Tab-separated table of C-alpha atoms in Angstrom:
chain	number	residue	atom	x	y	z
A	177	MET	CA	87.968	-56.477	-129.351
A	178	GLU	CA	86.900	-56.635	-125.714
A	179	THR	CA	90.519	-56.420	-124.580
A	180	THR	CA	91.054	-53.373	-126.792
A	181	ASN	CA	87.982	-51.662	-125.334
A	182	LEU	CA	89.218	-52.359	-121.825
A	183	LEU	CA	92.611	-50.876	-122.682
A	184	ASN	CA	90.958	-47.778	-124.145
A	185	VAL	CA	88.809	-47.351	-121.048
A	186	ALA	CA	91.847	-47.787	-118.795
A	187	SER	CA	93.820	-45.288	-120.871
A	188	VAL	CA	91.066	-42.678	-120.720
A	189	ALA	CA	90.628	-43.291	-116.990
A	190	GLY	CA	94.370	-42.810	-116.447
A	191	LYS	CA	94.387	-39.567	-118.389
A	192	ALA	CA	91.330	-38.353	-116.506
A	193	THR	CA	93.096	-39.094	-113.204
A	194	VAL	CA	96.141	-37.103	-114.308
A	195	GLY	CA	93.880	-34.245	-115.398
A	196	ALA	CA	91.983	-34.306	-112.100
A	197	THR	CA	95.260	-34.190	-110.161
A	198	ALA	CA	96.472	-31.213	-112.204
A	199	ILE	CA	93.177	-29.388	-111.683
A	200	ASN	CA	93.325	-30.085	-107.937
A	201	GLU	CA	96.852	-28.656	-107.740
A	202	ALA	CA	95.741	-25.604	-109.721
A	203	ALA	CA	92.812	-25.111	-107.356
A	204	ILE	CA	95.223	-24.984	-104.419
A	205	LYS	CA	97.312	-22.364	-106.238
A	206	VAL	CA	94.202	-20.362	-107.087
A	207	GLN	CA	93.112	-20.442	-103.446
A	208	LYS	CA	96.521	-19.102	-102.453
A	209	ALA	CA	96.308	-16.396	-105.124
A	210	ARG	CA	92.870	-15.384	-103.886
A	211	SER	CA	94.253	-14.852	-100.379
A	212	GLU	CA	97.086	-12.707	-101.765
A	213	GLY	CA	95.146	-10.632	-104.264
A	214	PRO	CA	91.972	-10.296	-106.335
A	215	LEU	CA	90.442	-13.162	-108.273
A	216	SER	CA	90.743	-11.728	-111.761
A	217	TYR	CA	90.783	-12.552	-115.449
A	218	ARG	CA	94.413	-13.658	-114.982
A	219	ILE	CA	93.387	-16.558	-112.774
A	220	LEU	CA	90.520	-17.358	-115.138
A	221	SER	CA	93.043	-17.354	-117.989
A	222	PHE	CA	95.297	-19.733	-116.055
A	223	LEU	CA	92.416	-22.128	-115.419
A	224	GLY	CA	91.374	-21.850	-119.068
A	225	GLY	CA	94.904	-22.717	-120.188
A	226	LEU	CA	94.924	-25.701	-117.859
A	227	ALA	CA	91.548	-26.835	-119.231
A	228	MET	CA	92.970	-26.588	-122.755
A	229	ILE	CA	95.918	-28.806	-121.826
A	230	VAL	CA	93.724	-31.467	-120.230
A	231	SER	CA	90.906	-31.486	-122.818
A	232	ASN	CA	93.207	-31.427	-125.843
A	233	GLY	CA	95.638	-33.884	-124.295
A	234	ILE	CA	92.830	-36.416	-123.870
A	235	SER	CA	91.666	-35.835	-127.459
A	236	ILE	CA	94.990	-36.155	-129.317
A	237	LEU	CA	95.297	-39.950	-129.427
A	238	ASP	CA	91.599	-40.503	-129.970
A	239	ARG	CA	91.568	-38.232	-133.024
A	240	PHE	CA	94.847	-39.587	-134.332
A	241	PHE	CA	93.739	-43.224	-134.253
A	242	SER	CA	90.373	-42.312	-135.757
A	243	PHE	CA	92.321	-40.762	-138.679
A	244	ASN	CA	91.068	-37.248	-137.839
A	245	VAL	CA	94.425	-35.659	-138.669
A	246	ALA	CA	93.139	-32.064	-138.714
A	247	GLY	CA	91.462	-32.540	-135.336
A	248	ALA	CA	94.626	-34.103	-133.903
A	249	LEU	CA	96.725	-31.155	-135.108
A	250	ILE	CA	94.283	-28.669	-133.575
A	251	ALA	CA	94.462	-30.611	-130.307
A	252	ILE	CA	98.288	-30.481	-130.390
A	253	TYR	CA	98.157	-26.745	-131.006
A	254	GLY	CA	95.668	-26.474	-128.155
A	255	VAL	CA	98.053	-28.192	-125.743
A	256	CYS	CA	100.935	-25.932	-126.835
A	257	PHE	CA	98.849	-22.775	-126.462
A	258	GLY	CA	97.540	-24.011	-123.117
A	259	VAL	CA	101.087	-24.460	-121.824
A	260	ILE	CA	102.020	-20.950	-122.984
A	261	ILE	CA	98.935	-19.452	-121.304
A	262	THR	CA	99.602	-21.172	-117.982
A	263	ILE	CA	103.214	-19.967	-118.058
A	264	ILE	CA	102.190	-16.380	-118.803
A	265	GLU	CA	99.376	-16.154	-116.267
A	266	GLY	CA	100.725	-18.516	-113.607
A	267	GLY	CA	103.239	-16.037	-112.272
A	268	TRP	CA	103.061	-17.519	-108.782
A	269	ALA	CA	103.996	-20.973	-110.076
A	270	CYS	CA	106.087	-20.571	-113.238
A	271	PRO	CA	109.800	-19.668	-113.469
A	272	THR	CA	110.530	-16.041	-114.321
A	273	ARG	CA	112.966	-17.115	-117.057
A	274	LEU	CA	110.181	-18.827	-118.995
A	275	GLN	CA	107.917	-15.776	-118.743
A	276	ASN	CA	110.722	-13.471	-119.836
A	277	GLY	CA	111.556	-15.709	-122.792
A	278	ILE	CA	107.993	-15.896	-124.083
A	279	ARG	CA	107.374	-12.174	-123.734
A	280	HIS	CA	110.728	-11.372	-125.319
A	281	TYR	CA	109.864	-13.216	-128.526
A	282	ALA	CA	106.187	-12.208	-128.506
A	283	LYS	CA	106.186	-8.576	-127.415
A	284	PHE	CA	102.420	-8.177	-127.748
A	285	LEU	CA	101.977	-10.586	-124.823
A	286	GLU	CA	103.346	-7.904	-122.494
A	287	PHE	CA	100.034	-6.105	-122.851
A	288	THR	CA	96.633	-7.183	-121.594
A	289	TRP	CA	94.980	-6.492	-124.941
A	290	GLY	CA	97.615	-8.623	-126.711
A	291	ARG	CA	97.036	-11.603	-124.456
A	292	GLY	CA	93.301	-11.103	-124.811
A	293	MET	CA	93.531	-11.346	-128.585
A	294	LEU	CA	95.608	-14.538	-128.261
A	295	TYR	CA	93.074	-16.087	-125.883
A	296	PHE	CA	90.169	-15.214	-128.175
A	297	PHE	CA	92.012	-16.771	-131.123
A	298	VAL	CA	92.909	-20.033	-129.358
A	299	GLY	CA	89.379	-20.227	-127.966
A	300	SER	CA	87.887	-19.943	-131.436
A	301	LEU	CA	90.387	-22.560	-132.661
A	302	GLN	CA	89.311	-25.050	-130.011
A	303	ALA	CA	85.612	-24.278	-130.498
A	304	SER	CA	85.996	-25.279	-134.155
A	305	ASN	CA	86.041	-28.931	-133.037
A	306	TRP	CA	82.558	-30.390	-133.051
A	307	ASN	CA	82.032	-31.612	-129.511
A	308	ILE	CA	80.557	-30.169	-126.338
A	309	LEU	CA	83.793	-30.144	-124.297
A	310	ASP	CA	85.688	-28.180	-126.944
A	311	TRP	CA	82.786	-25.747	-127.311
A	312	ALA	CA	82.759	-25.194	-123.547
A	313	VAL	CA	86.528	-24.685	-123.181
A	314	GLY	CA	86.793	-22.682	-126.412
A	315	GLY	CA	83.839	-20.485	-125.501
A	316	PHE	CA	85.311	-19.870	-122.062
A	317	MET	CA	88.653	-18.788	-123.541
A	318	MET	CA	86.889	-16.502	-126.045
A	319	PHE	CA	85.039	-14.890	-123.133
A	320	VAL	CA	88.290	-14.454	-121.173
A	321	GLY	CA	89.964	-12.991	-124.269
A	322	PHE	CA	87.192	-10.466	-124.826
A	323	THR	CA	87.309	-9.538	-121.139
A	324	ALA	CA	91.092	-9.043	-121.238
A	325	VAL	CA	90.925	-6.767	-124.300
A	326	SER	CA	88.160	-4.678	-122.692
A	327	VAL	CA	89.954	-4.482	-119.345
A	328	GLY	CA	93.223	-3.481	-121.032
A	329	ALA	CA	91.575	-0.613	-122.904
A	330	ILE	CA	89.726	0.703	-119.842
A	331	THR	CA	92.794	0.363	-117.600
A	332	ALA	CA	94.936	2.323	-120.079
A	333	ILE	CA	92.419	5.190	-119.914
A	334	LYS	CA	92.458	5.153	-116.119
A	335	LEU	CA	96.260	5.111	-116.001
A	336	ARG	CA	96.217	8.263	-118.116
A	337	ARG	CA	93.948	9.793	-115.489
A	338	LEU	CA	96.437	8.678	-112.846
A	339	ARG	CA	99.182	10.460	-114.766
A	340	LEU	CA	97.098	13.645	-114.846
A	341	SER	CA	96.086	13.430	-111.171
A	342	ILE	CA	99.729	13.161	-109.987
A	343	SER	CA	101.471	16.020	-111.714
A	344	THR	CA	104.821	16.116	-109.909
A	345	GLU	CA	107.444	13.605	-108.870
A	346	GLU	CA	107.200	14.766	-105.259
A	347	GLU	CA	103.458	14.084	-105.193
A	348	MET	CA	103.998	10.627	-106.669
A	349	LYS	CA	106.607	9.753	-104.033
A	350	LYS	CA	104.240	10.934	-101.302
A	351	GLN	CA	101.386	8.792	-102.610
A	352	TRP	CA	103.813	5.893	-103.016
A	353	GLN	CA	104.968	6.056	-99.391
A	354	MET	CA	101.377	6.219	-98.177
A	355	ALA	CA	100.486	3.079	-100.143
A	356	ASP	CA	103.677	1.177	-99.252
A	357	VAL	CA	102.270	-0.308	-96.048
A	358	ASP	CA	105.180	-2.653	-95.301
A	359	GLY	CA	107.787	-0.018	-96.211
A	360	ASN	CA	109.856	-2.275	-98.497
A	361	GLY	CA	110.025	0.267	-101.340
A	362	SER	CA	107.754	-1.695	-103.686
A	363	LEU	CA	104.023	-2.296	-103.990
A	364	ASP	CA	102.198	-5.594	-104.083
A	365	ILE	CA	98.795	-5.825	-105.744
A	366	LYS	CA	96.885	-4.768	-102.627
A	367	GLU	CA	99.151	-1.770	-102.092
A	368	LEU	CA	98.790	-0.773	-105.750
A	369	SER	CA	95.032	-0.751	-105.181
A	370	ILE	CA	95.586	1.643	-102.266
A	371	PHE	CA	97.868	3.778	-104.458
A	372	ALA	CA	95.183	4.092	-107.143
A	373	SER	CA	92.452	4.778	-104.576
A	374	ASN	CA	94.500	7.544	-102.937
A	375	ALA	CA	94.910	9.089	-106.389
A	376	GLY	CA	91.122	9.204	-106.756
A	377	LEU	CA	90.759	6.298	-109.206
A	378	ASN	CA	87.929	3.829	-108.792
A	379	MET	CA	89.362	0.678	-110.382
A	380	THR	CA	87.828	-2.785	-110.474
A	381	ARG	CA	89.693	-5.929	-109.461
A	382	ASN	CA	90.384	-6.789	-113.095
A	383	GLU	CA	91.676	-3.288	-113.835
A	384	ILE	CA	93.986	-3.391	-110.824
A	385	ALA	CA	95.261	-6.795	-111.970
A	386	ALA	CA	95.868	-5.451	-115.504
A	387	ALA	CA	97.687	-2.363	-114.206
A	388	PHE	CA	99.773	-4.474	-111.835
A	389	ASP	CA	100.700	-6.896	-114.607
A	390	ALA	CA	101.706	-4.022	-116.895
A	391	MET	CA	103.888	-2.413	-114.212
A	392	ASP	CA	105.481	-5.635	-112.942
A	393	ARG	CA	108.376	-5.456	-115.379
A	394	ASN	CA	110.524	-8.020	-113.524
A	395	PHE	CA	107.690	-10.569	-113.092
A	396	ASP	CA	108.427	-10.820	-109.373
A	397	GLU	CA	104.944	-9.799	-108.157
A	398	LYS	CA	106.226	-6.359	-107.132
A	399	VAL	CA	105.844	-2.881	-108.612
A	400	ARG	CA	108.704	-0.452	-108.223
A	401	THR	CA	108.785	3.325	-108.551
A	402	PHE	CA	110.375	3.398	-112.007
A	403	CYS	CA	107.608	1.104	-113.317
A	404	VAL	CA	104.908	3.508	-112.166
A	405	GLU	CA	106.800	6.425	-113.707
A	406	TYR	CA	107.102	4.531	-117.011
A	407	PHE	CA	103.441	3.712	-117.269
A	408	MET	CA	102.385	7.146	-116.097
A	409	LYS	CA	104.156	8.379	-119.231
A	410	PHE	CA	102.908	5.805	-121.725
A	411	SER	CA	99.788	4.380	-120.034
A	412	VAL	CA	99.623	1.209	-122.109
A	413	CYS	CA	97.999	-2.033	-120.866
């Protein structure tokens, strides 16, 4: 019995070390993302997905060997959803092919409100487990989901205002050139913020992130002219 307890402790300690290493690597990526653009719900979503992977990964074996089959299945689902979330929101770290594949088969994930609904659902699923860690991670994901849905709705309204404030193609090209500081023909997230500001829109960091994500059709962290034209027509986030 003592040997078994020692093995369990060693196993948990090993998993905790792996989780700590993953969190440390994510923190480095987040720090890089903060220097390149705004800290937004997207980064919070990425960290929430990572927390789901770690917390559910630690719980799977424990619940399985304690014959809590339903809890083990929820934990497996939690890991799968966590992986999907980190792929979707970790654009600076995840291959474009994976992001394209997921969004191709789940079209609603192209939109901020769609991802928000997913995050709220998986958060409520994890919170259904009766322990403090799952409540904390699940509650956090529900908060991020609610924030994403709200931000998506508000950003869509402001993009419609952008469409109305720039009435001609010539005016749009002029505003585009003014915002394109490095002159490479595309806008990064900071330049998109300048573009919106020049158009008279007062957008928060989260709204800029949502608009940028909606317009970044190639998932290469750049917004091109045709993307702005598309979303000026449809204004969906």
